[in-house]
């Protein structure tokens, strides 16, 4: 079945360590996104990519990095520079970037910094 | 993107209709109205979207006020699986899809 796969589902990290969250899609979508969600809050955009080898910062990109070397993959690295990394991270994709398009989300990765 | 206002929470009984309101008084003529919902510990899923006319799909109906300053998501017969946070979002024709702005949404609880 087509969809978005995020891994790992749960991740624990010590302070000062970088961690990479995986996001893979087999929907043949051009656009991919990373959002962060804190308890009781809505989603905030970290990075998005409209095409391979190109990506743009969202509203809260500081302390994060991404790459888009393949259409299917958009990994997110949470660096030690991110001051408060404990959160629920959601990856999404869409066929295009028009205003009527639908975003498809993965099941999320929950990161806890100890 | 223009801002939306939704009640923090609502309750419904199973098998009864649910009307989830959304105010968007600063909506522009090119803004589409989107609804997503998020079940606990899952990613959001698309529900429905519209521009001016009312819309129906297998999941829900979207009723848009004539002046477009408000809209209502209608679940015709709530089930326990409809318990989720529902987000009302405005999407401008000119802005990037990635800049979808999710507010706090309405947490819907469904009682058996």
PDB file of C-alpha atoms in Angstrom:
ATOM      1  CA  UNK A   1       0.000   0.000   0.000  1.00  0.00           C
ATOM      2  CA  UNK A   2       1.185   3.531  -0.714  1.00  0.00           C
ATOM      3  CA  UNK A   3       1.989   5.767   2.178  1.00  0.00           C
ATOM      4  CA  UNK A   4       4.549   7.473   4.352  1.00  0.00           C
ATOM      5  CA  UNK A   5       6.797   5.562   6.710  1.00  0.00           C
ATOM      6  CA  UNK A   6       8.518   7.266   9.591  1.00  0.00           C
ATOM      7  CA  UNK A   7      11.107   5.607  11.788  1.00  0.00           C
ATOM      8  CA  UNK A   8      11.812   5.145  14.544  1.00  0.00           C
ATOM      9  CA  UNK A   9       8.436   5.520  16.231  1.00  0.00           C
ATOM     10  CA  UNK A  10      10.076   6.285  19.588  1.00  0.00           C
ATOM     11  CA  UNK A  11      13.567   7.598  20.167  1.00  0.00           C
ATOM     12  CA  UNK A  12      15.514   8.569  23.241  1.00  0.00           C
ATOM     13  CA  UNK A  13      18.568  10.741  23.051  1.00  0.00           C
ATOM     14  CA  UNK A  14      21.045  12.201  25.470  1.00  0.00           C
ATOM     15  CA  UNK A  15      21.627  15.926  25.481  1.00  0.00           C
ATOM     16  CA  UNK A  16      24.314  16.993  23.045  1.00  0.00           C
ATOM     17  CA  UNK A  17      23.707  14.163  20.575  1.00  0.00           C
ATOM     18  CA  UNK A  18      22.466  14.542  17.040  1.00  0.00           C
ATOM     19  CA  UNK A  19      19.686  12.244  15.901  1.00  0.00           C
ATOM     20  CA  UNK A  20      18.253  11.558  12.453  1.00  0.00           C
ATOM     21  CA  UNK A  21      14.588  10.753  11.836  1.00  0.00           C
ATOM     22  CA  UNK A  22      13.734   8.842   8.697  1.00  0.00           C
ATOM     23  CA  UNK A  23      10.840   9.614   6.348  1.00  0.00           C
ATOM     24  CA  UNK A  24      10.142   7.546   3.231  1.00  0.00           C
ATOM     25  CA  UNK A  25       7.194   7.801   0.847  1.00  0.00           C
ATOM     26  CA  UNK A  26       6.105   5.612  -2.054  1.00  0.00           C
ATOM     27  CA  UNK A  27       3.342   7.901  -3.270  1.00  0.00           C
ATOM     28  CA  UNK A  28       5.524   9.456  -5.984  1.00  0.00           C
ATOM     29  CA  UNK A  29       4.900  12.865  -4.421  1.00  0.00           C
ATOM     30  CA  UNK A  30       7.162  15.778  -5.277  1.00  0.00           C
ATOM     31  CA  UNK A  31       6.705  17.761  -2.072  1.00  0.00           C
ATOM     32  CA  UNK A  32       7.663  16.658   1.421  1.00  0.00           C
ATOM     33  CA  UNK A  33       7.482  18.381   4.812  1.00  0.00           C
ATOM     34  CA  UNK A  34       8.560  18.106   8.420  1.00  0.00           C
ATOM     35  CA  UNK A  35       6.382  19.391  11.247  1.00  0.00           C
ATOM     36  CA  UNK A  36       6.902  19.478  14.984  1.00  0.00           C
ATOM     37  CA  UNK A  37       4.083  19.110  17.505  1.00  0.00           C
ATOM     38  CA  UNK A  38       4.319  19.873  21.224  1.00  0.00           C
ATOM     39  CA  UNK A  39       1.738  18.604  23.742  1.00  0.00           C
ATOM     40  CA  UNK A  40      -1.641  20.300  23.320  1.00  0.00           C
ATOM     41  CA  UNK A  41      -0.372  22.390  20.427  1.00  0.00           C
ATOM     42  CA  UNK A  42      -0.897  22.526  16.695  1.00  0.00           C
ATOM     43  CA  UNK A  43       1.778  21.650  14.144  1.00  0.00           C
ATOM     44  CA  UNK A  44       4.673  23.934  13.296  1.00  0.00           C
ATOM     45  CA  UNK A  45       6.568  23.683  10.014  1.00  0.00           C
ATOM     46  CA  UNK A  46      10.305  22.926  10.269  1.00  0.00           C
ATOM     47  CA  UNK A  47      11.411  22.382   6.659  1.00  0.00           C
ATOM     48  CA  UNK A  48       9.800  21.581   3.345  1.00  0.00           C
ATOM     49  CA  UNK A  49      11.007  20.418  -0.044  1.00  0.00           C
ATOM     50  CA  UNK A  50       9.193  20.870  -3.325  1.00  0.00           C
ATOM     51  CA  UNK A  51      11.650  18.917  -5.441  1.00  0.00           C
ATOM     52  CA  UNK A  52      14.730  16.737  -5.169  1.00  0.00           C
ATOM     53  CA  UNK A  53      17.907  18.563  -4.113  1.00  0.00           C
ATOM     54  CA  UNK A  54      15.946  21.602  -2.963  1.00  0.00           C
ATOM     55  CA  UNK A  55      14.421  22.526   0.386  1.00  0.00           C
ATOM     56  CA  UNK A  56      13.332  25.634   2.292  1.00  0.00           C
ATOM     57  CA  UNK A  57      13.211  26.595   5.939  1.00  0.00           C
ATOM     58  CA  UNK A  58       9.878  26.679   7.648  1.00  0.00           C
ATOM     59  CA  UNK A  59       8.944  28.677  10.730  1.00  0.00           C
ATOM     60  CA  UNK A  60      11.170  26.861  13.241  1.00  0.00           C
ATOM     61  CA  UNK A  61      14.208  25.573  11.300  1.00  0.00           C
ATOM     62  CA  UNK A  62      16.880  26.540  13.838  1.00  0.00           C
ATOM     63  CA  UNK A  63      18.650  23.470  15.234  1.00  0.00           C
ATOM     64  CA  UNK A  64      17.411  21.190  12.445  1.00  0.00           C
ATOM     65  CA  UNK A  65      18.810  20.090   9.090  1.00  0.00           C
ATOM     66  CA  UNK A  66      17.408  18.093   6.182  1.00  0.00           C
ATOM     67  CA  UNK A  67      18.447  16.602   2.857  1.00  0.00           C
ATOM     68  CA  UNK A  68      16.497  15.569  -0.222  1.00  0.00           C
ATOM     69  CA  UNK A  69      18.783  13.425  -2.353  1.00  0.00           C
ATOM     70  CA  UNK A  70      15.994  11.111  -3.510  1.00  0.00           C
ATOM     71  CA  UNK A  71      12.367  11.807  -4.288  1.00  0.00           C
ATOM     72  CA  UNK A  72      11.214   9.145  -1.831  1.00  0.00           C
ATOM     73  CA  UNK A  73      13.281  10.227   1.153  1.00  0.00           C
ATOM     74  CA  UNK A  74      13.431  13.346   3.350  1.00  0.00           C
ATOM     75  CA  UNK A  75      15.400  12.680   6.557  1.00  0.00           C
ATOM     76  CA  UNK A  76      15.433  15.200   9.397  1.00  0.00           C
ATOM     77  CA  UNK A  77      18.440  15.637  11.692  1.00  0.00           C
ATOM     78  CA  UNK A  78      17.816  17.135  15.096  1.00  0.00           C
ATOM     79  CA  UNK A  79      21.126  18.661  16.083  1.00  0.00           C
ATOM     80  CA  UNK A  80      22.533  19.460  19.493  1.00  0.00           C
ATOM     81  CA  UNK A  81      21.856  23.109  18.688  1.00  0.00           C
ATOM     82  CA  UNK A  82      18.099  22.544  19.055  1.00  0.00           C
ATOM     83  CA  UNK A  83      17.409  23.817  22.554  1.00  0.00           C
ATOM     84  CA  UNK A  84      14.211  21.928  23.262  1.00  0.00           C
ATOM     85  CA  UNK A  85      14.058  18.900  20.959  1.00  0.00           C
ATOM     86  CA  UNK A  86      11.612  16.730  22.913  1.00  0.00           C
ATOM     87  CA  UNK A  87       8.516  16.631  20.698  1.00  0.00           C
ATOM     88  CA  UNK A  88       6.385  14.629  18.283  1.00  0.00           C
ATOM     89  CA  UNK A  89       7.771  14.915  14.735  1.00  0.00           C
ATOM     90  CA  UNK A  90       5.544  14.449  11.708  1.00  0.00           C
ATOM     91  CA  UNK A  91       6.552  13.984   8.104  1.00  0.00           C
ATOM     92  CA  UNK A  92       4.108  14.669   5.270  1.00  0.00           C
ATOM     93  CA  UNK A  93       4.014  14.678   1.495  1.00  0.00           C
ATOM     94  CA  UNK A  94       1.817  16.062  -1.249  1.00  0.00           C
ATOM     95  CA  UNK A  95       1.593  15.645  -5.000  1.00  0.00           C
ATOM     96  CA  UNK A  96       2.074  19.350  -5.609  1.00  0.00           C
ATOM     97  CA  UNK A  97       2.019  22.579  -3.696  1.00  0.00           C
ATOM     98  CA  UNK A  98      -1.285  24.005  -4.870  1.00  0.00           C
ATOM     99  CA  UNK A  99      -3.911  25.276  -2.415  1.00  0.00           C
ATOM    100  CA  UNK A 100      -6.329  22.412  -3.037  1.00  0.00           C
ATOM    101  CA  UNK A 101      -3.864  19.584  -2.572  1.00  0.00           C
ATOM    102  CA  UNK A 102      -4.034  17.108   0.249  1.00  0.00           C
ATOM    103  CA  UNK A 103      -1.196  16.451   2.670  1.00  0.00           C
ATOM    104  CA  UNK A 104      -0.537  12.840   3.613  1.00  0.00           C
ATOM    105  CA  UNK A 105       1.089  12.345   7.004  1.00  0.00           C
ATOM    106  CA  UNK A 106       3.161   9.584   8.515  1.00  0.00           C
ATOM    107  CA  UNK A 107       2.451   8.172  11.966  1.00  0.00           C
ATOM    108  CA  UNK A 108       5.100  10.310  13.609  1.00  0.00           C
ATOM    109  CA  UNK A 109       8.294   9.901  15.596  1.00  0.00           C
ATOM    110  CA  UNK A 110       8.318  10.770  19.282  1.00  0.00           C
ATOM    111  CA  UNK A 111      11.714  12.069  20.405  1.00  0.00           C
ATOM    112  CA  UNK A 112      12.593  12.345  24.073  1.00  0.00           C
ATOM    113  CA  UNK A 113      15.799  13.971  25.227  1.00  0.00           C
ATOM    114  CA  UNK A 114      17.017  12.672  28.566  1.00  0.00           C
TER     115      UNK A 114
ATOM    116  CA  UNK B   1      -2.284  32.690   5.912  1.00  0.00           C
ATOM    117  CA  UNK B   2      -5.389  34.078   7.550  1.00  0.00           C
ATOM    118  CA  UNK B   3      -6.216  33.026  11.070  1.00  0.00           C
ATOM    119  CA  UNK B   4      -9.010  30.699  12.159  1.00  0.00           C
ATOM    120  CA  UNK B   5     -10.789  30.431  15.504  1.00  0.00           C
ATOM    121  CA  UNK B   6     -12.261  27.191  16.801  1.00  0.00           C
ATOM    122  CA  UNK B   7     -13.693  26.098  20.155  1.00  0.00           C
ATOM    123  CA  UNK B   8     -11.149  24.205  22.239  1.00  0.00           C
ATOM    124  CA  UNK B   9     -13.403  21.210  22.796  1.00  0.00           C
ATOM    125  CA  UNK B  10     -16.808  19.750  21.979  1.00  0.00           C
ATOM    126  CA  UNK B  11     -18.762  16.694  23.049  1.00  0.00           C
ATOM    127  CA  UNK B  12     -21.085  14.529  21.055  1.00  0.00           C
ATOM    128  CA  UNK B  13     -23.124  11.381  21.512  1.00  0.00           C
ATOM    129  CA  UNK B  14     -22.529   8.388  19.306  1.00  0.00           C
ATOM    130  CA  UNK B  15     -24.690   8.189  16.175  1.00  0.00           C
ATOM    131  CA  UNK B  16     -25.738  11.825  16.446  1.00  0.00           C
ATOM    132  CA  UNK B  17     -24.683  14.577  14.034  1.00  0.00           C
ATOM    133  CA  UNK B  18     -21.817  16.863  15.027  1.00  0.00           C
ATOM    134  CA  UNK B  19     -21.358  20.434  13.849  1.00  0.00           C
ATOM    135  CA  UNK B  20     -17.824  21.772  14.313  1.00  0.00           C
ATOM    136  CA  UNK B  21     -17.640  25.547  13.807  1.00  0.00           C
ATOM    137  CA  UNK B  22     -14.749  27.632  12.506  1.00  0.00           C
ATOM    138  CA  UNK B  23     -14.552  31.418  12.300  1.00  0.00           C
ATOM    139  CA  UNK B  24     -12.290  33.039   9.728  1.00  0.00           C
ATOM    140  CA  UNK B  25     -13.385  36.648   9.575  1.00  0.00           C
ATOM    141  CA  UNK B  26     -10.224  37.818   7.756  1.00  0.00           C
ATOM    142  CA  UNK B  27     -10.504  35.270   4.949  1.00  0.00           C
ATOM    143  CA  UNK B  28      -9.533  36.547   1.520  1.00  0.00           C
ATOM    144  CA  UNK B  29     -11.234  35.756  -1.747  1.00  0.00           C
ATOM    145  CA  UNK B  30      -8.514  33.295  -2.738  1.00  0.00           C
ATOM    146  CA  UNK B  31      -8.368  31.311   0.515  1.00  0.00           C
ATOM    147  CA  UNK B  32      -9.496  27.699   0.465  1.00  0.00           C
ATOM    148  CA  UNK B  33     -10.928  26.227   3.667  1.00  0.00           C
ATOM    149  CA  UNK B  34      -9.374  22.893   4.643  1.00  0.00           C
ATOM    150  CA  UNK B  35     -10.189  20.512   7.482  1.00  0.00           C
ATOM    151  CA  UNK B  36      -7.853  17.887   8.891  1.00  0.00           C
ATOM    152  CA  UNK B  37      -8.269  15.667  11.922  1.00  0.00           C
ATOM    153  CA  UNK B  38      -5.741  14.027  14.179  1.00  0.00           C
ATOM    154  CA  UNK B  39      -6.397  10.900  16.188  1.00  0.00           C
ATOM    155  CA  UNK B  40      -4.366  10.412  19.384  1.00  0.00           C
ATOM    156  CA  UNK B  41      -0.681   9.701  18.723  1.00  0.00           C
ATOM    157  CA  UNK B  42      -1.169   9.702  14.942  1.00  0.00           C
ATOM    158  CA  UNK B  43      -0.495  12.096  12.105  1.00  0.00           C
ATOM    159  CA  UNK B  44      -3.312  14.317  10.851  1.00  0.00           C
ATOM    160  CA  UNK B  45      -5.503  13.113   8.014  1.00  0.00           C
ATOM    161  CA  UNK B  46      -7.286  15.167   5.397  1.00  0.00           C
ATOM    162  CA  UNK B  47     -11.040  15.459   5.802  1.00  0.00           C
ATOM    163  CA  UNK B  48     -12.403  17.933   3.268  1.00  0.00           C
ATOM    164  CA  UNK B  49     -11.841  21.313   1.644  1.00  0.00           C
ATOM    165  CA  UNK B  50     -13.885  23.968  -0.140  1.00  0.00           C
ATOM    166  CA  UNK B  51     -13.808  27.491  -1.539  1.00  0.00           C
ATOM    167  CA  UNK B  52     -17.343  28.893  -1.749  1.00  0.00           C
ATOM    168  CA  UNK B  53     -19.894  26.141  -2.230  1.00  0.00           C
ATOM    169  CA  UNK B  54     -20.839  23.497   0.280  1.00  0.00           C
ATOM    170  CA  UNK B  55     -18.953  20.237  -0.203  1.00  0.00           C
ATOM    171  CA  UNK B  56     -19.708  16.614   0.602  1.00  0.00           C
ATOM    172  CA  UNK B  57     -17.514  13.551   0.661  1.00  0.00           C
ATOM    173  CA  UNK B  58     -17.637  10.142   2.277  1.00  0.00           C
ATOM    174  CA  UNK B  59     -16.229  11.438   5.552  1.00  0.00           C
ATOM    175  CA  UNK B  60     -18.081  14.685   6.130  1.00  0.00           C
ATOM    176  CA  UNK B  61     -19.807  17.763   4.763  1.00  0.00           C
ATOM    177  CA  UNK B  62     -18.483  21.309   4.741  1.00  0.00           C
ATOM    178  CA  UNK B  63     -20.967  24.157   4.991  1.00  0.00           C
ATOM    179  CA  UNK B  64     -19.542  27.566   4.090  1.00  0.00           C
ATOM    180  CA  UNK B  65     -21.339  30.773   5.070  1.00  0.00           C
ATOM    181  CA  UNK B  66     -22.400  33.064   2.267  1.00  0.00           C
ATOM    182  CA  UNK B  67     -19.921  35.768   3.359  1.00  0.00           C
ATOM    183  CA  UNK B  68     -17.247  33.042   3.870  1.00  0.00           C
ATOM    184  CA  UNK B  69     -16.367  34.394   7.300  1.00  0.00           C
ATOM    185  CA  UNK B  70     -17.272  31.092   8.920  1.00  0.00           C
ATOM    186  CA  UNK B  71     -17.684  27.446   8.064  1.00  0.00           C
ATOM    187  CA  UNK B  72     -18.943  24.296   9.714  1.00  0.00           C
ATOM    188  CA  UNK B  73     -17.689  20.750   9.423  1.00  0.00           C
ATOM    189  CA  UNK B  74     -20.561  18.307   9.716  1.00  0.00           C
ATOM    190  CA  UNK B  75     -20.147  14.689  10.741  1.00  0.00           C
ATOM    191  CA  UNK B  76     -23.511  13.147   9.978  1.00  0.00           C
ATOM    192  CA  UNK B  77     -23.379  10.273  12.469  1.00  0.00           C
ATOM    193  CA  UNK B  78     -20.562  10.424  14.979  1.00  0.00           C
ATOM    194  CA  UNK B  79     -18.812   7.194  15.874  1.00  0.00           C
ATOM    195  CA  UNK B  80     -16.289   6.523  18.611  1.00  0.00           C
ATOM    196  CA  UNK B  81     -13.594   6.522  15.915  1.00  0.00           C
ATOM    197  CA  UNK B  82     -14.393  10.155  15.147  1.00  0.00           C
ATOM    198  CA  UNK B  83     -12.958  11.252  18.503  1.00  0.00           C
ATOM    199  CA  UNK B  84     -10.019  13.425  17.428  1.00  0.00           C
ATOM    200  CA  UNK B  85      -8.691  16.965  17.205  1.00  0.00           C
ATOM    201  CA  UNK B  86     -10.189  18.742  14.202  1.00  0.00           C
ATOM    202  CA  UNK B  87      -8.218  21.531  12.541  1.00  0.00           C
ATOM    203  CA  UNK B  88      -9.701  24.232  10.329  1.00  0.00           C
ATOM    204  CA  UNK B  89      -7.038  25.754   8.055  1.00  0.00           C
ATOM    205  CA  UNK B  90      -7.062  28.427   5.368  1.00  0.00           C
ATOM    206  CA  UNK B  91      -4.927  27.901   2.278  1.00  0.00           C
ATOM    207  CA  UNK B  92      -4.154  30.824   0.038  1.00  0.00           C
ATOM    208  CA  UNK B  93      -3.975  30.229  -3.710  1.00  0.00           C
ATOM    209  CA  UNK B  94      -0.694  32.107  -3.923  1.00  0.00           C
ATOM    210  CA  UNK B  95       1.142  30.698  -0.924  1.00  0.00           C
ATOM    211  CA  UNK B  96       3.099  27.498  -0.600  1.00  0.00           C
ATOM    212  CA  UNK B  97       1.375  24.273   0.410  1.00  0.00           C
ATOM    213  CA  UNK B  98       4.066  23.697   2.969  1.00  0.00           C
ATOM    214  CA  UNK B  99       3.061  26.742   4.924  1.00  0.00           C
ATOM    215  CA  UNK B 100      -0.110  25.070   6.118  1.00  0.00           C
ATOM    216  CA  UNK B 101      -0.727  26.663   9.522  1.00  0.00           C
ATOM    217  CA  UNK B 102      -2.357  24.418  12.079  1.00  0.00           C
ATOM    218  CA  UNK B 103      -3.954  26.135  15.086  1.00  0.00           C
ATOM    219  CA  UNK B 104      -4.904  24.330  18.284  1.00  0.00           C
ATOM    220  CA  UNK B 105      -8.052  22.830  16.767  1.00  0.00           C
ATOM    221  CA  UNK B 106     -11.189  21.459  18.427  1.00  0.00           C
ATOM    222  CA  UNK B 107     -10.915  18.309  20.484  1.00  0.00           C
ATOM    223  CA  UNK B 108     -14.036  16.252  19.827  1.00  0.00           C
ATOM    224  CA  UNK B 109     -15.040  13.590  22.313  1.00  0.00           C
ATOM    225  CA  UNK B 110     -17.773  11.085  21.456  1.00  0.00           C
ATOM    226  CA  UNK B 111     -19.793   9.396  24.179  1.00  0.00           C
ATOM    227  CA  UNK B 112     -21.302   5.935  23.658  1.00  0.00           C
TER     228      UNK B 112
END
